[in-house]
Each structure stands twice: as structure tokens, then as C-alpha cells.
Coordinates of C-alpha atoms and ligand atoms in Angstrom, one line a residue:
M819 CA -54.5 36.8 38.9
T820 CA -52.3 34.7 41.1
P821 CA -48.6 36.2 41.9
Q822 CA -47.4 33.7 39.2
E823 CA -49.8 34.0 36.6
L824 CA -49.2 37.9 36.4
D825 CA -45.1 36.5 36.7
A826 CA -45.9 35.1 33.8
A827 CA -47.6 37.7 31.9
D828 CA -44.5 40.3 32.6
A829 CA -43.1 41.8 29.2
L830 CA -40.4 43.2 31.7
A831 CA -39.6 39.8 33.2
H832 CA -36.7 39.1 30.8
F833 CA -35.0 41.8 32.7
R834 CA -34.2 40.1 35.8
D835 CA -31.6 37.8 34.7
R836 CA -29.4 41.0 33.7
F837 CA -29.0 41.4 37.4
A838 CA -26.6 39.6 40.1
L839 CA -29.0 38.8 42.5
P840 CA -28.7 36.4 45.5
E841 CA -30.2 33.0 44.9
G842 CA -33.3 33.1 47.3
L843 CA -33.1 37.0 48.4
I844 CA -36.1 39.1 48.1
Y845 CA -34.4 42.6 47.6
L846 CA -37.1 45.3 48.1
D847 CA -34.4 48.1 48.6
G848 CA -33.4 49.1 45.4
N849 CA -35.2 52.8 46.1
S850 CA -31.7 52.8 48.4
L851 CA -29.3 50.7 46.7
G852 CA -29.8 49.8 43.3
A853 CA -29.4 46.1 42.2
L854 CA -25.7 44.9 40.5
P855 CA -26.3 44.9 36.5
K856 CA -24.2 41.9 35.5
A857 CA -23.0 43.7 32.6
A858 CA -21.3 46.6 35.3
E859 CA -18.8 43.9 36.8
A860 CA -17.4 43.1 33.3
R861 CA -17.4 46.9 32.3
V862 CA -15.9 47.9 35.4
L863 CA -12.8 45.4 35.0
E864 CA -12.5 46.4 31.8
T865 CA -12.4 50.1 32.6
V866 CA -9.6 49.1 35.2
R867 CA -7.5 46.8 33.4
S868 CA -8.0 47.8 30.0
E869 CA -8.6 51.5 29.9
W870 CA -6.8 52.5 33.3
G871 CA -4.0 49.4 33.5
G872 CA -3.6 49.5 29.5
G873 CA -4.4 53.0 28.6
L874 CA -3.1 54.7 31.5
I875 CA -3.5 58.7 30.5
T876 CA -4.3 58.4 27.2
S877 CA -7.8 56.8 27.9
W878 CA -8.9 60.0 28.6
N879 CA -9.4 60.4 24.7
K880 CA -9.1 57.2 23.4
A881 CA -12.0 55.6 26.3
D882 CA -13.8 59.2 25.8
W883 CA -13.4 59.5 30.0
V884 CA -13.6 63.0 29.5
G885 CA -16.9 62.8 27.9
M886 CA -18.7 61.0 30.4
P887 CA -20.1 63.5 32.1
Q888 CA -22.4 64.9 29.2
R889 CA -22.6 61.5 27.4
I890 CA -23.9 59.7 30.1
G891 CA -26.0 62.8 30.9
D892 CA -27.7 62.8 27.7
K893 CA -29.2 58.9 28.4
I894 CA -30.1 60.0 31.7
G895 CA -31.8 63.2 30.0
R896 CA -33.7 60.5 28.0
L897 CA -35.2 58.8 31.3
I898 CA -36.5 62.5 33.0
G899 CA -37.8 64.2 29.7
A900 CA -34.6 66.6 29.0
R901 CA -33.4 67.7 26.1
P902 CA -29.8 66.7 24.7
G903 CA -27.5 69.1 26.3
E904 CA -29.5 69.8 29.6
V905 CA -28.3 66.7 31.7
V906 CA -24.8 65.9 33.3
A907 CA -24.0 63.3 35.3
C908 CA -21.2 64.4 37.8
D909 CA -21.0 64.4 41.5
S910 CA -23.3 63.5 44.8
T911 CA -26.9 64.6 44.6
S912 CA -26.0 66.9 47.8
I913 CA -23.4 68.7 45.9
N914 CA -25.9 69.2 42.7
V915 CA -28.5 70.6 45.3
F916 CA -26.2 73.5 46.1
K917 CA -25.6 73.8 42.4
A918 CA -29.0 74.3 41.5
L919 CA -29.7 76.6 44.3
T920 CA -26.9 79.0 44.3
A921 CA -27.3 79.1 40.3
A922 CA -31.5 79.7 40.5
I923 CA -30.7 82.5 43.6
A924 CA -27.8 84.2 41.1
L925 CA -30.9 84.3 38.0
Q926 CA -33.3 86.0 40.8
P927 CA -31.9 89.0 42.0
G928 CA -34.2 91.0 44.6
R929 CA -35.6 87.4 45.7
N930 CA -34.0 86.1 49.0
V931 CA -36.0 83.3 50.4
I932 CA -35.5 79.2 49.2
L933 CA -38.7 77.2 49.8
S934 CA -38.7 73.7 50.9
E935 CA -41.0 71.5 52.8
S936 CA -40.3 70.3 56.6
G937 CA -39.7 66.5 56.1
N938 CA -37.8 66.7 52.6
F939 CA -34.7 64.4 52.9
P940 CA -32.4 65.9 55.3
T941 CA -29.4 66.6 53.1
D942 CA -31.6 69.0 50.8
I943 CA -32.5 71.1 54.0
Y944 CA -29.0 71.1 55.4
I945 CA -27.7 72.2 52.1
M946 CA -30.3 75.1 52.0
Q947 CA -29.0 75.9 55.5
G948 CA -25.6 76.1 54.5
I949 CA -26.2 78.6 51.8
E950 CA -28.1 80.6 54.3
A951 CA -25.2 80.7 56.9
L952 CA -22.8 81.1 53.6
T953 CA -24.4 84.4 52.6
G954 CA -24.8 86.1 56.0
R955 CA -28.2 85.0 56.2
E956 CA -29.2 87.3 53.1
V957 CA -30.8 84.5 51.4
R958 CA -33.3 82.7 53.9
A959 CA -33.6 78.7 53.9
Q960 CA -37.5 78.7 54.5
M961 CA -39.2 75.2 55.6
V962 CA -43.2 74.7 55.8
Q963 CA -45.4 71.9 56.0
P964 CA -45.8 70.0 53.0
D965 CA -49.4 71.5 52.0
E966 CA -48.1 74.5 53.1
V967 CA -45.5 74.8 50.2
E968 CA -47.8 76.4 47.8
G969 CA -49.9 78.9 49.5
A970 CA -46.2 80.3 51.0
I971 CA -44.7 80.8 47.1
D972 CA -44.8 84.6 47.2
D973 CA -42.7 87.6 45.6
S974 CA -39.9 86.8 47.7
V975 CA -39.4 83.6 46.8
A976 CA -36.5 82.7 44.5
A977 CA -36.9 79.3 44.1
V978 CA -38.6 75.9 45.6
M979 CA -37.4 72.8 45.8
L980 CA -38.9 69.6 46.3
T981 CA -38.4 66.0 46.1
Q982 CA -41.2 64.8 43.3
V983 CA -41.3 61.4 45.0
H984 CA -40.9 61.8 49.1
Y985 CA -38.0 59.2 50.3
K986 CA -40.4 58.5 53.4
T987 CA -44.0 58.2 52.4
G988 CA -43.3 57.9 48.2
K989 CA -45.9 60.4 48.0
M990 CA -45.9 62.2 44.6
R991 CA -46.0 65.6 43.7
D992 CA -47.9 67.0 40.4
M993 CA -44.4 68.3 38.4
A994 CA -46.2 70.2 35.7
R995 CA -48.9 71.9 38.2
V996 CA -46.4 72.9 41.0
T997 CA -44.2 73.9 38.6
E998 CA -46.6 76.4 37.0
L999 CA -47.5 77.5 39.7
A1000 CA -44.1 78.3 41.3
Q1001 CA -43.3 79.8 38.2
D1002 CA -46.8 82.0 38.0
H1003 CA -45.1 83.8 41.3
G1004 CA -41.6 84.3 39.6
A1005 CA -39.8 81.6 41.4
L1006 CA -38.0 78.9 39.4
M1007 CA -38.8 75.5 40.2
I1008 CA -36.4 72.7 41.5
W1009 CA -36.7 69.0 41.5
D1010 CA -35.2 66.5 43.2
L1011 CA -35.6 63.4 41.1
S1012 CA -33.7 60.9 43.4
H1013 CA -36.9 58.7 44.0
S1014 CA -38.2 59.2 40.4
A1015 CA -35.6 58.7 38.1
G1016 CA -36.0 54.7 36.8
A1017 CA -38.9 54.8 39.1
I1018 CA -41.5 56.7 37.3
P1019 CA -41.8 58.3 33.6
V1020 CA -40.6 62.0 34.3
D1021 CA -41.0 64.9 31.9
L1022 CA -39.1 67.9 32.5
A1023 CA -39.3 69.7 29.1
A1024 CA -43.4 69.1 29.2
A1025 CA -43.3 70.4 33.1
N1026 CA -41.3 73.3 31.7
A1027 CA -38.6 72.7 34.9
D1028 CA -36.0 75.2 35.7
F1029 CA -33.3 72.7 37.5
A1030 CA -33.3 69.1 38.9
V1031 CA -30.9 66.9 40.5
G1032 CA -30.9 63.2 41.2
C1033 CA -29.2 59.6 42.1
G1034 CA -27.2 57.0 40.6
Y1035 CA -27.2 54.7 42.8
K1036 CA -31.0 54.0 43.4
Y1037 CA -33.3 52.8 40.7
L1038 CA -30.8 53.8 38.4
N1039 CA -28.3 50.5 39.6
G1040 CA -25.3 52.8 39.5
G1041 CA -23.3 51.4 42.0
P1042 CA -22.8 52.2 45.6
G1043 CA -22.0 56.2 46.0
A1044 CA -22.4 56.5 42.2
P1045 CA -22.4 59.9 41.0
G1046 CA -25.6 62.1 40.7
F1047 CA -26.9 64.1 38.0
L1048 CA -27.9 67.6 37.5
Y1049 CA -30.5 69.2 35.1
V1050 CA -30.5 72.7 34.1
A1051 CA -32.9 74.0 31.3
E1052 CA -31.4 75.3 28.3
R1053 CA -32.8 78.7 28.8
H1054 CA -30.7 79.3 32.2
Q1055 CA -27.5 77.5 31.1
N1056 CA -25.7 80.8 29.8
A1057 CA -26.9 83.2 32.2
V1058 CA -25.6 81.8 35.1
T1059 CA -22.0 81.8 36.6
P1060 CA -21.5 78.7 38.7
A1061 CA -21.2 79.2 42.2
L1062 CA -18.8 76.2 42.0
T1063 CA -16.2 77.3 39.4
G1064 CA -13.8 74.6 38.9
W1065 CA -11.7 73.4 35.8
F1066 CA -13.7 71.0 33.9
G1067 CA -16.5 73.9 33.8
H1068 CA -13.9 76.4 32.3
A1069 CA -14.6 77.4 28.7
A1070 CA -11.0 76.1 28.1
P1071 CA -9.6 73.6 30.7
F1072 CA -6.7 72.4 29.1
A1073 CA -5.4 76.1 28.6
F1074 CA -4.6 76.1 31.8
E1075 CA -5.3 80.0 32.4
D1076 CA -5.5 82.1 35.4
C1077 CA -8.7 83.5 34.8
Y1078 CA -11.9 81.9 35.2
E1079 CA -14.1 81.6 32.5
P1080 CA -17.5 79.6 31.9
A1081 CA -18.0 76.9 29.0
P1082 CA -21.0 77.2 27.3
G1083 CA -24.1 75.1 27.8
I1084 CA -24.4 72.6 30.7
A1085 CA -20.9 71.9 31.0
R1086 CA -19.9 75.1 33.0
F1087 CA -22.1 73.2 35.8
L1088 CA -19.1 70.3 36.2
I1089 CA -16.4 70.7 38.8
G1090 CA -13.7 68.5 38.9
T1091 CA -12.2 65.2 37.4
P1092 CA -15.3 62.9 37.2
P1093 CA -14.7 59.8 39.2
V1094 CA -14.5 57.1 36.1
L1095 CA -15.1 53.9 37.2
G1096 CA -18.3 55.3 39.3
M1097 CA -18.9 56.6 35.6
A1098 CA -18.8 53.5 34.0
A1099 CA -20.8 51.4 36.6
L1100 CA -23.5 54.2 36.5
E1101 CA -23.4 53.9 32.7
V1102 CA -24.6 50.0 32.4
G1103 CA -27.3 50.7 34.8
V1104 CA -28.6 53.8 32.8
D1105 CA -28.3 51.8 29.4
L1106 CA -30.5 49.0 30.7
F1107 CA -33.1 51.7 31.5
L1108 CA -32.6 52.7 28.0
E1109 CA -33.9 49.2 26.8
A1110 CA -36.8 49.4 28.6
D1111 CA -40.2 51.3 28.2
M1112 CA -40.6 53.6 31.7
A1113 CA -44.5 53.4 30.9
A1114 CA -44.4 49.5 31.2
V1115 CA -41.6 50.5 34.3
R1116 CA -44.9 52.5 35.7
A1117 CA -47.2 49.7 34.9
K1118 CA -45.4 46.6 36.8
S1119 CA -44.8 49.1 39.8
I1120 CA -48.2 49.7 40.1
S1121 CA -49.1 46.0 39.9
L1122 CA -46.2 45.3 42.3
S1123 CA -47.3 47.5 44.8
Q1124 CA -51.1 46.8 44.7
L1125 CA -50.1 43.4 45.0
F1126 CA -48.2 44.3 48.2
S1127 CA -50.7 46.5 49.8
E1128 CA -53.6 43.8 49.1
R1129 CA -51.4 41.3 50.9
M1130 CA -50.5 43.7 54.0
A1131 CA -54.1 44.9 54.8
P1132 CA -55.3 42.0 56.6
L1133 CA -52.0 42.2 58.3
A1134 CA -51.7 45.5 58.9
E1135 CA -55.4 45.1 61.1
R1136 CA -53.6 41.9 62.7
W1137 CA -50.1 43.3 63.3
G1138 CA -50.5 47.1 64.0
F1139 CA -49.0 48.5 60.7
A1140 CA -50.4 52.2 59.8
L1141 CA -49.9 52.8 56.2
A1142 CA -47.7 55.8 55.6
S1143 CA -48.4 56.1 51.6
P1144 CA -51.0 57.3 49.6
A1145 CA -53.4 54.5 49.6
D1146 CA -54.1 55.0 45.5
P1147 CA -51.0 53.8 43.6
T1148 CA -50.8 56.5 41.2
E1149 CA -50.3 58.9 43.8
R1150 CA -46.9 57.6 45.0
G1151 CA -44.1 56.7 43.3
S1152 CA -42.5 52.7 43.6
Q1153 CA -42.7 52.2 47.3
V1154 CA -44.8 51.6 50.0
S1155 CA -44.3 52.3 53.4
Y1156 CA -45.9 51.5 57.1
R1157 CA -45.7 52.7 60.5
H1158 CA -45.3 50.4 63.4
P1159 CA -43.7 51.4 67.0
E1160 CA -41.3 47.9 66.6
G1161 CA -40.4 49.1 62.7
Y1162 CA -36.7 48.9 63.6
A1163 CA -36.6 45.3 65.1
I1164 CA -39.4 43.7 62.6
M1165 CA -37.0 45.0 59.6
Q1166 CA -33.8 43.2 61.0
A1167 CA -36.2 40.2 61.7
L1168 CA -36.9 40.6 58.1
I1169 CA -33.8 40.8 56.9
A1170 CA -32.8 37.8 58.7
R1171 CA -35.4 35.9 56.8
G1172 CA -33.9 37.3 53.3
V1173 CA -36.5 40.1 53.0
I1174 CA -34.5 43.4 53.0
G1175 CA -36.1 46.6 53.2
D1176 CA -35.2 49.1 55.0
F1177 CA -36.1 51.2 58.2
R1178 CA -36.5 55.2 58.1
A1179 CA -36.7 56.9 61.8
P1180 CA -38.7 57.1 63.7
D1181 CA -41.0 54.0 62.8
I1182 CA -40.9 53.6 58.8
L1183 CA -40.7 50.6 57.0
R1184 CA -40.1 50.8 53.5
F1185 CA -40.3 48.5 50.7
G1186 CA -39.8 49.7 47.5
F1187 CA -40.6 47.9 44.1
T1188 CA -37.9 47.7 41.3
P1189 CA -39.6 46.4 37.9
L1190 CA -36.6 45.6 36.2
Y1191 CA -36.2 42.9 38.9
T1192 CA -38.5 42.1 41.2
T1193 CA -41.4 39.6 40.7
H1194 CA -45.0 39.4 42.1
A1195 CA -44.4 36.5 43.5
E1196 CA -41.4 37.4 46.0
V1197 CA -44.0 40.4 46.6
A1198 CA -46.0 38.2 48.1
A1199 CA -43.7 35.8 49.8
A1200 CA -42.8 39.0 51.2
A1201 CA -46.0 39.8 52.8
G1202 CA -45.9 35.7 54.3
H1203 CA -42.9 36.6 55.9
I1204 CA -44.0 39.5 57.4
D1205 CA -46.8 37.8 59.0
A1206 CA -44.8 34.9 60.1
V1207 CA -42.1 37.3 62.0
M1208 CA -45.1 39.2 63.8
A1209 CA -46.8 35.4 64.6
A1210 CA -43.7 34.0 66.5
R1211 CA -42.8 37.5 67.3
E1212 CA -39.3 37.1 65.6
W1213 CA -38.5 40.8 66.1
D1214 CA -38.7 40.6 69.9
R1215 CA -34.7 39.5 70.3
P1216 CA -32.4 41.8 71.9
E1217 CA -30.0 41.6 68.8
Y1218 CA -32.7 42.8 66.5
K1219 CA -32.8 46.1 68.6
V1220 CA -29.5 47.0 68.1
R1221 CA -28.9 49.9 65.8
S1222 CA -26.4 49.8 63.1
A1223 CA -25.1 52.9 61.8
V1224 CA -26.5 52.6 58.4
T1225 CA -30.3 51.9 59.0
Ligands
PLP2040 C1 -31.1 59.7 48.5 C2 -31.2 61.3 48.7 C3 -30.4 62.0 48.6 C4 -28.8 61.6 48.5 O1 -27.7 62.5 48.3 P1 -26.3 61.9 48.3 O2 -25.6 63.5 48.4 O3 -26.4 60.9 47.2 O4 -25.9 61.4 49.9 C5 -30.3 63.4 48.4 N1 -32.0 63.9 48.3 C6 -32.7 63.1 48.7 C7 -34.1 63.1 48.2 C8 -32.6 61.5 48.0 O5 -33.8 60.5 48.1

């Protein structure tokens, strides 16, 4: 089928009109910052004008600002196979990584290693290293090669933390199998779902996962700097005294007591006042996903990424791109990456043509596929632009080689 025929048969096509996308732009970076849902504009304006401006402090109750972390958390939970009361929307992914790791360590007396893979997203590794330093190196942050993780799980390992879909290559881990393996060795399993939530169907309950974290501003379209989320399996919640003991996690925050006492359940993993404006935008993005069938989202994602890799195959040969993602679309998330020594400049030239992907050092060009708003026609056109950039050496201009702060 042609890209146009694929789009005509696409059951998710009607979602595109729910997003405010600039005319003519081909946006293949929803894996980094999701597009703006049209309803988010109205919702944030309403929250500012009416709830903040009009309701002022009364909106904490009247507009249920205070319930946002749990309410939005439960909605995210439905997308990732969690039960009600197992997810909160809060803080950044980095902070939630800290919370999950320290909770897992607290549950595992006698075990002192937290294990991950080298090349994981840097913040996950840095937070592990920070915990090592904070504990006077009593807890050890251990990073091994990706294919050595499973063999490195022994009875010293308190927790294994992995990103389910790798941020550079898109390579996807088998959540159920790895979780079972970790637990067979007595370790707890923490999944980073930053590139999974809203991208692929996830079933934390079926996998019996212990903890998970993820991002609100990527596939969930929650807006720049949107709060992330934290999942704690119900069986662990009341067994943990959180490392970050803030008043929003207190059993009675408005009793204003001197002594910390954790709230029952997932609420104890909250720290402080939620960022209401960011939460309001995030809820709109999550609500959109609740209208979509994740199996259909996955099927379209595979169809888009297959079309792209088919169109890229001859270009890879001609212009020296090396596929950095698994060739089998069922083994990757919702992105396809290529290596090229001039990757940064090529991406700048593409952006100048209105095709937005991103670059990850040292040499990765990343293209994300977001089935709610990406079309097959755009994907085919993007490959055409890549060919044109290479044929005319458009990338070979000094201004495309100057690195910005954010790549
Ligand atoms: C994007 C991403 C993050 C981002 O963390 P922030 O705290 O939101 O900056 C963390 N981990 C992974 C795996 C990511 O892909």
C-alpha cells in the first residue's frame, strides 16, 4: 500500500486534528517533547483564569488541585497496566528514580548493590551514583554492559533498574521475563518507562513489577517539563518509609504535626505541593490517550517505523547511515535511530527543511513516531528530505555544525 492508502485506512487518523501542529512541519520528535493537544491550551487558560484567578486558595478543594497527583496517576496507571492507587503523577523522572531506588534499598536489608546498564539514560545513572555517595558507599552503584545485566544479578543485588525502551537505540527489553529473573534472585525490579508510556502497551501488573517511573512530556504530550510519574506495587507501599519525607506524604498534612508519619498507600511517595499548571496540561495529554486503544497505537507505530526503515534502506546504503535500532520492529519501541559521523549537521539541515528529529551524541539521529499525530505520508516525505539533504550536501554548512545547548 502507498503511504496515502495506509493513512486512508488508519483508524487513529482522527486524533491528528486534536493536536496543534504547525502547518507543513514534519514532527518526528514526540519521543522527546510531545506535541500540544489543542485542549491543553484551553485547560491551562481555564486553570489560570478561573481556578487560580477566580477561585484562589479555595481551588485546592473546589477544583480538586489537591487530588491531582492521585487522579492523574490513576489515569496513567490505566495506560501502563497498574491498579488504582499504584501510580502518582509527581516530580521529575529523576526525582522519582531517587524515590524508587531508595525505597527498594530500604526493602532489602543485607543487599547493597543497585544494578543497571552502562549507556542507560544519564540521569538514571547519576542518581544511582548520588545514592552511592549519600550512603558513604555502603550502597554500590554497579553498571555493566547491556547484555551482561542478567548474568550480574546475584544475592548482593537489592534492585535492578532498567529503561524498558532504550533512549538512543529504541531497543526494547522483555519486561515480564527480566522482572521474573531479577525476582528469582531476590532482587526488586525498577522499570524506567520514559520511552514506553504512551508508546507501547505496558502491563506492570502482569509483569509483577516492583517499581516504575516515567516521563509526562514525551509520548504522553504533557507539555515542557511536565511532571513525571511513580508506580509502587501495592504490596510494597506500606512497608517503605520514603527517603524524601515531605508534608504531602504525611498521614495528615493539615494537622501540621512536628512528627513525620507516612500516609497509607501511594500518597506517602508525594513530597510537596504539586505544580498545578503543569499537572493541568499533563492531564489533557493523558486523557487523549485514554480515548485511544494502545494495541492500535502499537500497530500504527510499527507500520510507521517499518515504512520509514524501508524508505531509509537504500539511503543508508547510498549515504552511509547505519541502523542503530533493532531491525525487527517488534524488538524496538516507537523510534528508529541511525548512526552517521555527520549526524548533528544532518539533523540541523533537516530541521531547516521542516523535518524535526533529534541528535544524541556522539553520532545518533533519532526519529520518533507518535501514532496519534504522525502520518505515513509525513514519514515517507521525511525520508525524501533526508535523501535531498545528502544529495546536495546541505548539511555541509558552518552554521549547521555549531552545537546548541539542547541537541
Ligand atoms: C527522558 C528521560 C528521563 C528524563 O528525566 P527528567 O528528570 O524528566 O529530566 C529520565 N530517564 C529516561 C530513561 C529518559 O528517557
